[in-house]
Every structure is written in C-alpha cells, then in structure tokens.
Coordinates of C-alpha atoms and ligand atoms in Angstrom, one line a residue:
Chain A
X1 CA 31.1 -7.1 -19.1
X2 CA 29.9 -3.7 -18.1
X3 CA 31.7 -1.5 -16.0
X4 CA 29.8 0.0 -13.1
X5 CA 31.9 2.5 -10.6
X6 CA 35.6 2.0 -8.7
X7 CA 34.6 -0.5 -6.0
X8 CA 35.5 2.4 -3.0
X9 CA 32.5 4.5 -4.5
X10 CA 30.1 2.1 -4.0
X11 CA 30.3 1.5 0.1
X12 CA 29.1 -1.5 1.8
X13 CA 25.4 -1.3 2.2
X14 CA 24.6 0.4 -0.8
X15 CA 23.2 -0.3 -4.1
X16 CA 23.9 2.0 -7.2
X17 CA 21.2 1.6 -10.4
X18 CA 22.7 1.3 -14.1
X19 CA 20.6 2.8 -17.0
X20 CA 20.6 0.7 -19.2
X21 CA 17.8 -1.3 -20.6
X22 CA 16.1 -2.9 -18.5
X23 CA 18.3 -1.4 -15.1
X24 CA 20.8 -3.3 -13.2
X25 CA 21.2 -3.0 -9.8
X26 CA 24.3 -3.4 -8.2
X27 CA 24.7 -4.2 -4.5
X28 CA 27.8 -4.0 -1.9
X29 CA 26.2 -6.0 1.2
X30 CA 27.3 -5.0 5.0
X31 CA 29.8 -8.1 4.6
X32 CA 31.6 -6.7 1.3
X33 CA 29.7 -9.0 -1.0
X34 CA 28.7 -8.0 -4.5
X35 CA 25.7 -9.0 -6.3
X36 CA 23.6 -7.5 -9.1
X37 CA 20.3 -8.1 -10.0
X38 CA 17.5 -6.6 -12.4
X39 CA 16.2 -3.3 -10.9
X40 CA 12.6 -3.6 -11.4
X41 CA 10.8 -5.5 -8.7
X42 CA 8.7 -8.4 -10.7
X43 CA 5.5 -7.6 -8.5
X44 CA 5.0 -4.1 -9.7
X45 CA 6.9 -1.1 -10.9
X46 CA 9.7 -0.4 -8.3
X47 CA 13.0 0.0 -8.4
X48 CA 15.4 -2.3 -5.8
X49 CA 18.3 -0.7 -5.2
X50 CA 16.2 1.7 -3.9
X51 CA 15.3 -1.3 -1.5
X52 CA 16.2 -2.3 2.0
X53 CA 19.3 -4.2 2.0
X54 CA 19.9 -6.8 5.0
X55 CA 22.5 -9.4 4.5
X56 CA 22.1 -11.2 1.1
X57 CA 18.4 -10.0 0.9
X58 CA 16.8 -6.8 -0.3
X59 CA 13.3 -5.8 0.3
X60 CA 11.4 -4.0 -2.2
X61 CA 10.5 -0.6 -1.0
X62 CA 7.0 -1.0 -2.1
X63 CA 5.0 -3.8 -1.0
X64 CA 8.3 -5.4 1.0
X65 CA 8.8 -8.3 -1.4
X66 CA 12.3 -10.0 -0.8
X67 CA 14.7 -11.4 -3.2
X68 CA 18.0 -13.3 -2.4
X69 CA 20.6 -11.8 -3.9
X70 CA 22.6 -14.8 -4.9
X71 CA 19.7 -16.9 -6.9
X72 CA 17.0 -13.9 -7.5
X73 CA 14.7 -16.3 -5.4
X74 CA 11.5 -14.4 -3.8
X75 CA 12.4 -15.0 -0.5
X76 CA 8.8 -13.1 0.8
X77 CA 5.6 -12.5 -1.0
X78 CA 4.0 -10.9 -2.6
X79 CA 6.2 -11.3 -5.2
X80 CA 5.8 -14.3 -6.7
X81 CA 8.4 -14.6 -10.0
X82 CA 12.2 -15.0 -8.9
X83 CA 14.4 -11.5 -10.3
X84 CA 17.3 -12.1 -13.0
X85 CA 21.1 -12.1 -11.3
X86 CA 23.7 -11.1 -13.1
X87 CA 27.6 -11.8 -12.4
X88 CA 29.6 -9.4 -10.8
X89 CA 33.4 -8.7 -10.6
X90 CA 36.0 -6.6 -9.5
X91 CA 39.3 -5.7 -11.7
X92 CA 41.6 -3.5 -10.7
X93 CA 39.6 -2.2 -8.2
X94 CA 36.6 -1.5 -10.8
X95 CA 33.1 -3.1 -10.2
X96 CA 32.2 -5.3 -13.6
X97 CA 28.9 -6.7 -14.3
X98 CA 28.6 -9.3 -16.8
X99 CA 24.7 -9.2 -18.2
X100 CA 22.8 -12.3 -17.9
X101 CA 21.9 -14.1 -21.2
X102 CA 18.5 -14.9 -19.5
X103 CA 15.1 -13.2 -20.3
X104 CA 15.1 -9.9 -17.9
X105 CA 12.5 -10.3 -15.0
X106 CA 10.0 -7.2 -15.4
X107 CA 7.0 -7.4 -13.7
X108 CA 3.7 -7.8 -16.3
X109 CA 2.4 -4.7 -16.9
X110 CA 5.8 -2.8 -16.6
X111 CA 7.0 -2.5 -20.7
X112 CA 10.8 -2.9 -20.9
X113 CA 11.4 -1.0 -23.7
X114 CA 13.2 -2.4 -26.4
X115 CA 15.2 0.6 -27.8
X116 CA 19.2 0.8 -27.1
X117 CA 19.0 -2.2 -25.2
X118 CA 22.1 -4.0 -25.0
X119 CA 20.0 -7.2 -23.4
X120 CA 17.7 -9.2 -25.5
X121 CA 14.6 -8.3 -24.2
X122 CA 11.9 -10.6 -25.8
X123 CA 9.2 -12.3 -23.4
X124 CA 8.4 -9.9 -20.8
Chain B
X1 CA -5.6 -22.7 20.6
X2 CA -7.0 -25.2 18.4
X3 CA -8.9 -23.1 15.6
X4 CA -8.9 -19.3 14.3
X5 CA -11.4 -17.8 12.1
X6 CA -10.2 -14.7 10.2
X7 CA -13.1 -12.5 9.4
X8 CA -12.1 -10.9 6.0
X9 CA -10.2 -12.0 3.5
X10 CA -8.6 -9.6 2.1
X11 CA -5.2 -7.9 2.6
X12 CA -5.3 -7.6 6.1
X13 CA -7.1 -11.3 6.4
X14 CA -4.5 -13.3 4.0
X15 CA -1.6 -11.7 5.8
X16 CA -3.0 -12.8 9.1
X17 CA -3.4 -16.1 7.7
X18 CA 0.2 -16.3 6.4
X19 CA 1.4 -15.1 9.8
X20 CA -0.6 -17.7 11.5
X21 CA 0.9 -20.5 9.7
X22 CA 4.3 -18.9 9.8
X23 CA 4.2 -18.8 13.6
X24 CA 4.1 -22.3 13.3
X25 CA -0.1 -22.6 13.7
X26 CA -1.3 -25.9 12.6
X27 CA -4.8 -25.7 13.8
X28 CA -7.9 -25.1 11.5
X29 CA -8.3 -21.2 10.1
X30 CA -11.3 -20.4 8.5
X31 CA -11.5 -17.4 6.5
X32 CA -14.5 -15.6 6.2
X33 CA -14.9 -13.3 3.3
X34 CA -17.8 -11.2 1.8
X35 CA -16.1 -11.0 -1.5
X36 CA -16.9 -14.5 -4.1
X37 CA -13.3 -13.7 -5.6
X38 CA -10.2 -15.1 -3.7
X39 CA -7.7 -12.4 -2.0
X40 CA -6.5 -9.4 -4.7
X41 CA -4.5 -6.0 -4.0
X42 CA -6.7 -2.9 -4.4
X43 CA -3.6 -0.2 -5.2
X44 CA -3.5 -1.0 -8.5
X45 CA -7.5 0.0 -8.8
X46 CA -6.5 3.3 -9.4
X47 CA -3.3 2.8 -11.4
X48 CA -2.1 0.3 -13.7
X49 CA -5.7 -1.6 -13.4
X50 CA -7.8 0.9 -14.2
X51 CA -5.3 2.4 -17.2
X52 CA -5.8 -1.1 -18.6
X53 CA -2.5 -1.9 -18.3
X54 CA -2.6 -4.7 -15.7
X55 CA -5.2 -7.4 -15.9
X56 CA -7.6 -9.1 -13.3
X57 CA -5.1 -12.1 -12.3
X58 CA -2.4 -9.4 -11.7
X59 CA -4.2 -8.4 -9.0
X60 CA -4.0 -11.9 -7.1
X61 CA -2.4 -11.4 -3.5
X62 CA -1.3 -15.4 -3.4
X63 CA 1.2 -17.0 -5.2
X64 CA 0.0 -19.9 -7.4
X65 CA 1.4 -22.4 -5.5
X66 CA 0.8 -20.8 -2.4
X67 CA -1.0 -23.7 0.1
X68 CA -1.9 -22.3 3.3
X69 CA -4.6 -25.2 4.3
X70 CA -7.3 -22.9 4.8
X71 CA -10.9 -23.2 5.3
X72 CA -12.5 -20.4 3.1
X73 CA -15.5 -19.0 3.3
X74 CA -16.1 -17.1 0.3
X75 CA -19.6 -14.9 -0.4
X76 CA -20.6 -14.9 3.1
X77 CA -20.1 -12.2 5.5
X78 CA -20.0 -12.2 9.4
X79 CA -23.4 -10.6 10.8
X80 CA -22.1 -10.9 14.5
X81 CA -19.3 -12.0 17.0
X82 CA -20.7 -13.5 20.2
X83 CA -17.7 -13.8 22.2
X84 CA -19.3 -16.1 25.0
X85 CA -20.3 -18.8 22.6
X86 CA -16.6 -18.3 20.9
X87 CA -18.7 -17.9 17.6
X88 CA -18.9 -15.4 14.6
X89 CA -22.3 -15.9 13.0
X90 CA -22.7 -16.1 9.0
X91 CA -24.9 -14.4 6.8
X92 CA -26.2 -18.1 5.4
X93 CA -27.0 -19.0 9.1
X94 CA -24.0 -21.1 9.4
X95 CA -21.7 -19.8 12.7
X96 CA -18.0 -20.9 13.2
X97 CA -16.8 -21.7 16.6
X98 CA -13.2 -21.2 17.6
X99 CA -10.9 -20.1 20.0
X100 CA -9.3 -17.4 18.5
X101 CA -10.4 -14.5 16.0
X102 CA -8.9 -12.0 14.1
X103 CA -11.3 -9.4 12.6
X104 CA -10.0 -7.8 9.5
X105 CA -13.2 -6.6 7.4
X106 CA -11.6 -3.4 6.3
X107 CA -13.5 -0.4 5.5
X108 CA -15.8 0.7 2.5
X109 CA -16.1 4.4 0.9
X110 CA -18.4 7.0 2.5
X111 CA -21.1 8.0 0.2
X112 CA -22.6 11.3 -0.2
X113 CA -26.2 9.4 0.8
X114 CA -28.1 11.0 -2.0
X115 CA -30.3 8.5 -4.1
X116 CA -28.6 5.9 -6.4
X117 CA -27.9 7.9 -9.9
X118 CA -26.1 6.2 -13.1
X119 CA -22.5 7.3 -13.1
X120 CA -21.9 8.1 -9.7
X121 CA -19.5 5.7 -8.4
X122 CA -17.1 4.8 -5.4
X123 CA -13.9 2.7 -5.8
X124 CA -12.9 0.1 -3.8
X125 CA -13.7 -3.4 -5.0
X126 CA -13.0 -5.0 -8.5
X127 CA -16.1 -4.9 -9.6
X128 CA -16.3 -0.8 -8.4
X129 CA -13.3 -0.7 -10.7
X130 CA -14.7 -2.5 -13.8
X131 CA -17.9 -0.3 -13.5
X132 CA -15.9 3.0 -13.2
X133 CA -13.2 1.7 -15.8
X134 CA -15.9 1.2 -18.3
X135 CA -17.2 4.6 -18.2
X136 CA -13.9 6.3 -18.6
X137 CA -13.9 7.2 -22.6
X138 CA -12.0 10.1 -23.8
X139 CA -13.9 13.6 -23.9
X140 CA -15.9 12.1 -20.7
X141 CA -16.3 15.0 -18.0
X142 CA -15.2 13.4 -14.7
X143 CA -16.2 15.3 -11.4
X144 CA -14.4 14.3 -8.3
X145 CA -15.9 14.4 -5.0
X146 CA -13.0 14.7 -2.4
X147 CA -9.5 15.1 -3.3
X148 CA -7.4 12.6 -1.1
X149 CA -5.5 9.9 -2.6
X150 CA -7.7 8.0 -4.2
X151 CA -9.3 11.0 -5.7
X152 CA -6.0 12.2 -7.1
X153 CA -4.7 9.1 -8.5
X154 CA -7.9 8.2 -10.5
X155 CA -7.3 12.2 -11.4
X156 CA -4.2 10.9 -13.0
X157 CA -5.3 8.0 -14.6
X158 CA -8.3 9.2 -15.9
X159 CA -6.0 12.3 -17.5
X160 CA -3.9 9.7 -19.2
X161 CA -7.2 8.0 -20.6
X162 CA -8.4 11.4 -22.4
X163 CA -10.9 12.3 -19.7
X164 CA -11.6 15.8 -18.5
X165 CA -11.5 15.9 -15.0
X166 CA -12.6 18.3 -12.0
X167 CA -11.4 17.8 -8.2
X168 CA -13.6 19.1 -5.8
X169 CA -12.2 19.7 -2.3
X170 CA -13.6 21.4 0.5
X171 CA -10.2 22.4 1.8
X172 CA -8.8 25.4 0.0
X173 CA -6.0 23.2 -1.7
X174 CA -6.6 19.6 -2.4
X175 CA -4.4 16.9 -0.7
X176 CA -3.4 19.5 2.0
X177 CA -4.8 17.4 4.8
X178 CA -2.5 14.2 4.5
X179 CA 0.5 16.5 3.1
X180 CA 0.5 20.0 4.7
X181 CA -0.1 23.1 3.1
X182 CA 3.0 23.7 1.7
X183 CA 3.4 20.5 0.3
X184 CA -0.5 19.8 -0.7
X185 CA 0.2 23.0 -2.6
X186 CA 3.3 21.1 -4.9
X187 CA 0.6 18.1 -5.9
X188 CA -2.2 20.3 -6.4
X189 CA 0.2 22.5 -9.3
X190 CA 1.1 19.1 -10.2
X191 CA -2.5 18.3 -11.2
X192 CA -3.3 22.1 -12.9
X193 CA -0.1 21.4 -14.9
X194 CA -1.8 17.9 -16.4
X195 CA -4.9 19.6 -16.9
X196 CA -7.0 19.0 -13.9
X197 CA -9.7 21.8 -12.9
X198 CA -9.5 21.8 -9.4
X199 CA -12.2 23.7 -7.3
X200 CA -11.2 24.2 -3.7
X201 CA -12.6 25.6 -0.4
X202 CA -16.7 25.2 -1.2
X203 CA -18.7 21.9 -0.1
X204 CA -20.6 19.6 -2.3
X205 CA -24.4 20.2 -1.9
X206 CA -25.8 17.3 -3.8
X207 CA -25.7 15.6 -7.3
X208 CA -28.0 16.7 -9.9
X209 CA -29.7 14.5 -12.8
X210 CA -33.1 12.2 -12.5
X211 CA -32.1 8.6 -13.9
X212 CA -28.4 9.4 -14.8
X213 CA -25.9 12.3 -13.0
X214 CA -25.6 15.1 -14.8
X215 CA -24.2 17.3 -12.5
X216 CA -22.5 18.3 -9.1
X217 CA -23.5 21.5 -7.0
X218 CA -21.7 23.7 -5.0
X219 CA -22.8 25.7 -1.4
X220 CA -21.7 28.7 -3.7
X221 CA -24.4 27.9 -6.0
X222 CA -22.7 27.0 -8.7
X223 CA -23.6 23.9 -10.9
X224 CA -20.3 21.5 -12.2
X225 CA -21.4 20.0 -15.2
X226 CA -20.4 15.8 -15.2
X227 CA -21.0 12.8 -17.3
X228 CA -19.5 10.7 -14.5
X229 CA -18.8 11.3 -10.6
X230 CA -16.8 9.7 -8.0
X231 CA -17.0 10.0 -4.3
X232 CA -13.6 9.2 -3.1
X233 CA -14.4 11.5 0.2
X234 CA -12.9 8.8 2.8
X235 CA -13.8 5.3 4.0
X236 CA -15.7 4.0 7.2
X237 CA -14.6 0.8 9.0
X238 CA -17.1 -2.7 8.5
X239 CA -17.8 -2.7 12.1
X240 CA -21.4 -2.4 12.1
X241 CA -21.7 -6.0 12.5
X242 CA -19.7 -5.9 15.8
X243 CA -22.3 -4.3 17.6
X244 CA -23.7 -6.5 19.7
X245 CA -20.3 -8.1 20.7
X246 CA -19.2 -5.8 23.3
X247 CA -16.3 -4.4 21.0
X248 CA -15.6 -0.2 21.0
X249 CA -15.7 -0.3 17.3
X250 CA -17.8 2.2 16.4
X251 CA -14.8 4.5 14.6
X252 CA -12.8 1.3 14.3
X253 CA -12.0 -1.7 16.5
X254 CA -10.0 -0.6 19.4
X255 CA -6.5 -2.0 19.9
X256 CA -3.5 -1.6 22.1
X257 CA -0.3 -1.3 20.4
X258 CA -0.3 -4.7 19.4
X259 CA -3.6 -5.1 17.5
X260 CA -5.6 -6.5 20.8
X261 CA -8.9 -5.5 21.5
X262 CA -10.7 -5.5 25.2
X263 CA -11.6 -9.0 24.6
X264 CA -9.3 -12.1 25.1
X265 CA -8.2 -13.7 22.3
X266 CA -9.8 -11.4 19.8
X267 CA -7.1 -9.1 17.7
X268 CA -8.2 -6.7 14.9
X269 CA -6.1 -5.4 12.1
X270 CA -5.9 -3.7 8.7
X271 CA -8.1 -0.7 8.0
X272 CA -10.8 -1.8 10.2
X273 CA -8.8 -1.4 13.4
X274 CA -7.9 1.3 15.3
X275 CA -4.7 0.8 16.9
X276 CA -3.1 3.1 19.8
X277 CA -0.1 4.9 18.5
X278 CA 2.3 5.3 21.3
X279 CA 3.8 8.6 19.2
X280 CA 0.7 10.0 18.8
X281 CA -0.4 9.1 21.9
X282 CA -3.5 8.0 20.3
X283 CA -5.7 5.2 18.7
X284 CA -6.0 5.8 15.2
X285 CA -7.1 3.7 11.8
X286 CA -3.9 3.5 9.5
X287 CA -5.5 3.0 6.0
X288 CA -2.9 1.8 4.2
X289 CA -1.6 -1.2 2.4
X290 CA 1.4 -1.6 4.4
X291 CA 0.0 -1.2 7.8
X292 CA -2.4 -4.0 6.7
X293 CA 0.3 -6.3 5.5
X294 CA 2.7 -5.7 8.3
X295 CA 0.5 -5.8 11.6
X296 CA -0.6 -8.7 10.8
X297 CA 2.1 -10.6 12.1
X298 CA 1.8 -8.5 15.1
X299 CA -1.4 -8.7 15.7
X300 CA -1.2 -12.6 15.3
X301 CA 1.8 -12.9 17.5
X302 CA -0.4 -11.1 20.2
X303 CA -2.8 -13.4 19.8
X304 CA -0.8 -16.8 19.6
X305 CA 0.5 -15.8 23.0
X306 CA -2.1 -14.5 24.6
X307 CA -1.0 -10.6 24.7
X308 CA 2.8 -11.8 26.2
X309 CA 4.1 -11.0 23.0
X310 CA 4.7 -7.5 22.0
X311 CA 6.3 -7.0 18.4
X312 CA 7.6 -3.8 17.4
X313 CA 6.3 -2.7 14.3
X314 CA 8.1 -0.4 11.7
X315 CA 6.9 3.2 11.4
X316 CA 3.9 3.8 9.3
X317 CA 4.0 4.0 5.5
X318 CA 2.5 5.0 2.4
X319 CA 2.7 5.4 -1.0
X320 CA 1.1 7.1 -4.0
X321 CA 1.5 7.1 -7.8
X322 CA 0.6 10.3 -9.6
X323 CA 1.6 11.4 -13.0
X324 CA 4.7 8.8 -13.3
X325 CA 5.9 10.3 -10.5
X326 CA 5.9 8.5 -7.1
X327 CA 4.9 9.9 -3.6
X328 CA 6.0 8.2 -0.5
X329 CA 5.8 8.8 3.3
X330 CA 7.2 7.1 6.2
X331 CA 6.7 8.2 9.9
X332 CA 4.4 10.3 11.8
X333 CA 3.6 13.7 9.9
X334 CA 1.0 14.9 12.8
X335 CA 3.7 14.8 15.3
X336 CA 6.0 17.3 13.5
X337 CA 6.3 20.9 14.7
X338 CA 8.7 21.8 11.4
X339 CA 9.7 20.8 8.2
X340 CA 13.0 21.1 6.1
X341 CA 13.2 20.2 2.1
X342 CA 16.4 18.4 2.0
X343 CA 16.5 17.2 -1.1
X344 CA 15.3 18.7 -4.5
X345 CA 13.1 21.5 -4.2
X346 CA 9.6 22.7 -4.5
X347 CA 10.3 24.4 -7.9
X348 CA 11.7 20.8 -9.4
X349 CA 8.4 18.7 -8.8
X350 CA 11.1 16.1 -7.1
X351 CA 12.3 16.4 -3.4
X352 CA 12.5 15.0 -0.2
X353 CA 11.1 16.1 2.9
X354 CA 12.2 15.9 6.7
X355 CA 9.8 16.7 9.3
X356 CA 10.9 17.3 13.0
X357 CA 9.5 17.3 16.1
X358 CA 12.1 19.7 17.8
X359 CA 15.4 18.2 16.3
X360 CA 14.2 14.8 16.0
X361 CA 12.9 13.6 12.7
X362 CA 9.7 12.0 12.6
X363 CA 8.3 11.7 9.6
X364 CA 9.7 11.4 5.9
X365 CA 8.1 12.5 2.6
X366 CA 8.9 12.1 -0.9
X367 CA 8.0 13.0 -4.6
X368 CA 10.4 10.9 -6.4
X369 CA 13.8 10.8 -4.7
X370 CA 13.6 7.1 -3.8
X371 CA 17.0 6.1 -2.8
X372 CA 17.1 9.0 0.0
X373 CA 14.1 8.4 1.1
X374 CA 14.8 4.9 1.8
X375 CA 17.7 6.1 3.5
X376 CA 15.5 8.4 6.1
X377 CA 13.3 5.7 6.3
X378 CA 15.5 3.4 7.5
X379 CA 17.0 6.0 10.2
X380 CA 13.0 5.9 11.3
X381 CA 12.7 3.1 11.9
X382 CA 16.0 2.1 13.5
X383 CA 15.2 5.3 16.1
X384 CA 11.7 4.1 16.7
X385 CA 13.6 0.5 18.0
X386 CA 16.0 1.7 20.1
X387 CA 13.5 4.2 21.6
X388 CA 9.9 4.1 20.3
X389 CA 8.2 6.8 22.5
X390 CA 10.7 8.7 24.0
X391 CA 12.6 10.5 21.1
X392 CA 10.1 11.5 19.7
Ligands
FAD401 C1 -8.5 2.1 -5.2 C2 -7.5 2.4 -3.9 C3 -6.3 2.7 -4.0 C4 -5.2 2.0 -2.8 N1 -4.2 2.8 -3.2 C5 -3.3 2.6 -1.9 C6 -1.6 2.9 -2.1 O1 -1.5 3.3 -3.7 N2 -1.1 3.1 -1.3 C7 -1.5 2.5 -0.1 O2 -0.5 2.2 1.3 N3 -2.8 2.0 0.3 C8 -3.8 2.6 -0.7 N4 -5.0 1.9 -0.9 C9 -5.4 1.3 0.4 C10 -5.2 -0.8 1.0 O3 -5.7 -0.6 -0.2 C11 -5.8 -0.5 2.3 O4 -5.0 -0.3 3.2 C12 -5.7 -2.4 2.3 O5 -6.9 -2.7 1.1 C13 -6.8 -2.7 3.7 O6 -6.8 -3.7 3.5 P1 -7.7 -4.6 4.6 O7 -7.5 -6.2 4.3 O8 -7.6 -4.3 5.9 O9 -9.1 -4.2 4.7 P2 -10.2 -4.4 3.0 O10 -8.9 -4.3 2.2 O11 -11.1 -3.5 2.9 O12 -10.6 -5.8 3.2 C14 -11.8 -6.1 3.9 C15 -12.7 -7.2 3.4 O13 -13.5 -7.9 4.3 C16 -14.7 -7.9 3.8 N5 -15.7 -7.7 4.7 C17 -16.3 -6.9 4.9 N6 -16.9 -6.5 6.0 C18 -17.2 -8.3 6.1 C19 -17.9 -9.2 7.1 N7 -19.0 -8.5 7.8 N8 -17.5 -10.4 7.1 C20 -16.3 -10.7 5.9 N9 -16.0 -10.0 5.2 C21 -16.3 -8.6 5.5 C22 -14.7 -6.9 2.6 O14 -15.6 -7.3 1.5 C23 -13.2 -6.9 2.0 O15 -13.0 -8.3 1.3 C24 -6.0 1.9 -2.0 C25 -7.2 1.7 -1.6 C26 -8.1 1.3 -3.1 C27 -9.4 1.3 -2.6
FES402 S1 6.4 -3.5 -6.5 FE1 8.3 -4.6 -5.0 S2 6.7 -5.7 -3.9 FE2 5.5 -5.1 -5.2

C-alpha cells in the first residue's frame, strides 16, 4: 500500500500523478469514487492524469482514447490495449493505492525504466 | 441512404467510416485509398518513428480485431466526382456509385518546384519517412527549408540522431506564424539551445547540385551547404480531382460549420476540407490530427441527417513534441487581442499562456504544464458549448 494524499486534498473531478516507476494516476470522480490506473496512455506517450475525466472514463489528452477507470478497458480508439488498474482505499482520511502485481501497461516504444522500481517492470 | 463512398483512407476517412457504423449506418461503405497501406498514423513520422523508437506496425490506426465491414479499394485514387451520376471515377477505370460521399483526401506537401535532386525530401507518407530516415546518419548536414511544426519536429529528432541541422525560415523568427512573436521566440531559443542553426528573414531562391543536392541558395546571396534537404513549407489540399465536380475546392473543399458542401449528400472532412469557423467568421483548413478525427463524426451526422443535425465540435486542438517537451494549443489563437503568461515563465522554458479577446479566453498554449492546460481546454470547450459565437 502506498499513501497518496489526504482525501480532502484531491477534489472531485481532479487527478493526481504519483511519480513512481511507472507513474500511476489517481482519479476522484464527480460522483466521489476513487480509481487508480497506470498514468501513461497505452497508445503513445501521454499522461492520463492530464486527461479529460467524465463519469468513470478518462479521455487521453493527446488522441482522445477513452479508458474505463473501473476495468482499464479501452472504450474508444486509437489505443488498443487496456491500461493497468490498481486498488484504491481510504483509511483515516488518507488515500492509499495498492499497486497491482500485473505487468505495467506502458505503450510500445515508451521505455519503462527499471531503476528504483517498486513494481516489477518485465515485459513492457 | 444505402451506400456511401469515402474517398481517402487515412485518419479522416477511417474516422468517417467508424462514425458511419457508430451512427447506425449498415449499408455499403466503400473506402477509396490512393495508398497501398492500411490506414496509419502520420504524427510519429516526424517523431518516434523517425527516431527509430516506434516500428511500422505501431503506426496502424485500426485495432487488430476491428471489423467495420468496409469495402476497401487500396492503391487506387479518385479522378473525378460526378454528382449527377452519383459516381466517383477511379484511376483503374472503374467507378463507385453511391448515395452519399465523404471527401477525405487530405493534403500533400508543397514543394520548391525544382527538379528532383537526390537528397531532397518532403515528409507526409510512410515512404517519405523511410527515405528521410535512411539519410539521417550522424554527422550529416540537414538543411530544413521552412520552420513550421513539422520542420521543427524533424529538427528535434535529427539532433537526437546526431545530425547537424540548419533551419531556414522566411519569417524573422521561426514558428512565429503559428505561435506569435513572443512565444515563437521561446521555441526558437529551444532549438538554438539544442544546437540548431537558425537562419531567419530570408527567402530560399533555389537548390544547388547536379544529381544530388549540395546546397540551398538564399536571396541574400548566401549558399548553405547541405547533404540532405527537407522542404517543409506547408501543404496543399488534394482536391484537383474535384475540378469538374462543381464544388468550390481550390483551396480546400468549402463546407459549412458541419462539414456539408454545396452539393447535397456530399460532405468533406480532414486536411482537404475548409470548414466555416463561426468564431473566426471565415472558412479555413484545420490541418491537425484531432480535427480530422473529431470532425468526421460531425460530417457523418450531417450526411446521414440530410444536413438537419448540427453537432457541435470542440475547440481546435493541436500538439507538437520537440526536445522531449510537449507544446499544446487549443482554441483560436488568431481571435485574440492579448496574451498573458499564467503559469511558469518564458525563462523557465515551460509555461502556459492564455490568449484573450477582451476579457474572454479564446485560446490556450502551453509548453509542458499538461494539467493546467487541460483545465483551460475544458473551460474553452464549455464556453463554446454555452455560446459558440457571441462569447468569443
Ligand atoms: C510528419 C507529420 C507529423 C504530424 N504531426 C502532427 C502533430 O503532432 N499534431 C497534429 O495535430 N497533427 C500532426 N500532423 C497532421 C495530421 O497527420 C493530419 O492532420 C492528418 O493526417 C489529416 O488526416 P486526413 O485523413 O485528413 O489527411 P491525410 O492524412 O493526408 O490522408 C489523406 C489520404 O487520402 C489519399 N488520397 C489523396 N488523394 C486521393 C484521391 N484522389 N483518391 C483516393 N485517395 C486519395 C492520400 O493518399 C492519403 O492516404 C502531422 C502530419 C505529418 C505529415
Ligand atoms: S497517447 Fe493516448 S490516445 Fe494517443
């Protein structure tokens, strides 16, 4: 489990990027739900925390691929592969992310650096 | 409507085909594509693909399992549109008859008109990129004629490959056309910092060399030596094939704000189309990826509804990657009468600037600052939805 920030510091409709390797994006939807996914779009090199949050979907700022925050599934192209999802919980008013043990979902052509990685980064 | 012909099978054409299916059209969709490749993405051709970091298969625009049930006609181009016959004539002598037509033939680079010397390139297609890439070996002297976004991106990629780069622009500061004096200056400085030699305020008069290019001559008498030349001086729309169609297409197919042309059941979208822009109160071509993609759905809904459905688009959006930095622009820069740097500063190299007309934001431009850029982009979008014209 990784502490993110106090819940009150992440307003609804906002997202935060965790600078871990690979980076993780945490979203607080307008409906008050929390989700965490790998931050880098699976299409090319863009940060999904900078994306357009709408309901339970985030739209990539670059080419408008849409991902379902609940499952990581691609809802709209050009992305083809799902984005990895992580568990989120709130304890004592603080947001925590449980990093998934699955392989990260970085796009082809974007190197996931392996230094200081808290997560296994084989198979990019 | 039973059959639709989409002319041009790249981003705008594929997006139109997708929109037809998404909007419930289940008739025949023929896609006529001059290129022999399945649709591929162009922006990486000056960036990751040119740098060798992305492969050809990663350029594919279609998903592997995607099946839109399209009648693809690869390697053939449209030579004429005959509205009375409802037919598109093809280069192989056949024709495609349909009830609706989507014109999506894009654009091609302008050239210097000179004889074809070896070592002189343009960049639009996969073949262009492969040809240029082969020549960008360390130590090569690349001279860029034109300093727009594609030239600037290639300069950035070429520097990364160890190529010596000179960029020549007719304007005093490269990139001031799209960015404005002050911000164009910042981007120019970025190039200078990375070792690009910038020559501004002078016209190119010709190319030297007998078989292979050896230099670029300038109006002030100078000769800039070159091993490789990239001519990146903008594009012109692929609309010559429409000359006898009755459409006004010489500088882009003239369309209303929803992609409808002057002919019934004929719409146009992407780099070949000149849509009416209510904010600027003029027609103009939006030669950007996102416009080609998003406007396809608008044009298709115009087509399927006979023009009665008028979908609102989002404000224009454009990005460019140079030296690991992302430049993003949303909205209508030309509508502005003032600009204020709101985040960062020119000296940091990363900043966000808001362009206003009166006190109304009309455009936002950022180097880096992705998160606040998105906030402004959303604000422009909601503003445009609530009052597309008079607020701006
Ligand atoms: C190197 C490069 C980098 C770019 N980078 C960016 C970027 O960073 N950001 C951005 O926003 N935009 C960028 N763009 C622009 C973006 O790629 C274009 O806006 C987009 O490709 C337009 O799509 P389109 O389908 O309208 O036209 P095109 O991509 O030009 O496709 C038109 C297709 O129609 C075919 N065709 C032409 N005539 C005929 C005919 N008579 N019959 C049949 N087929 C025909 C052509 O061969 C072509 O395949 C870049 C472009 C290039 C070349
Ligand atoms: S980088 Fe996200 S859609 Fe292209």
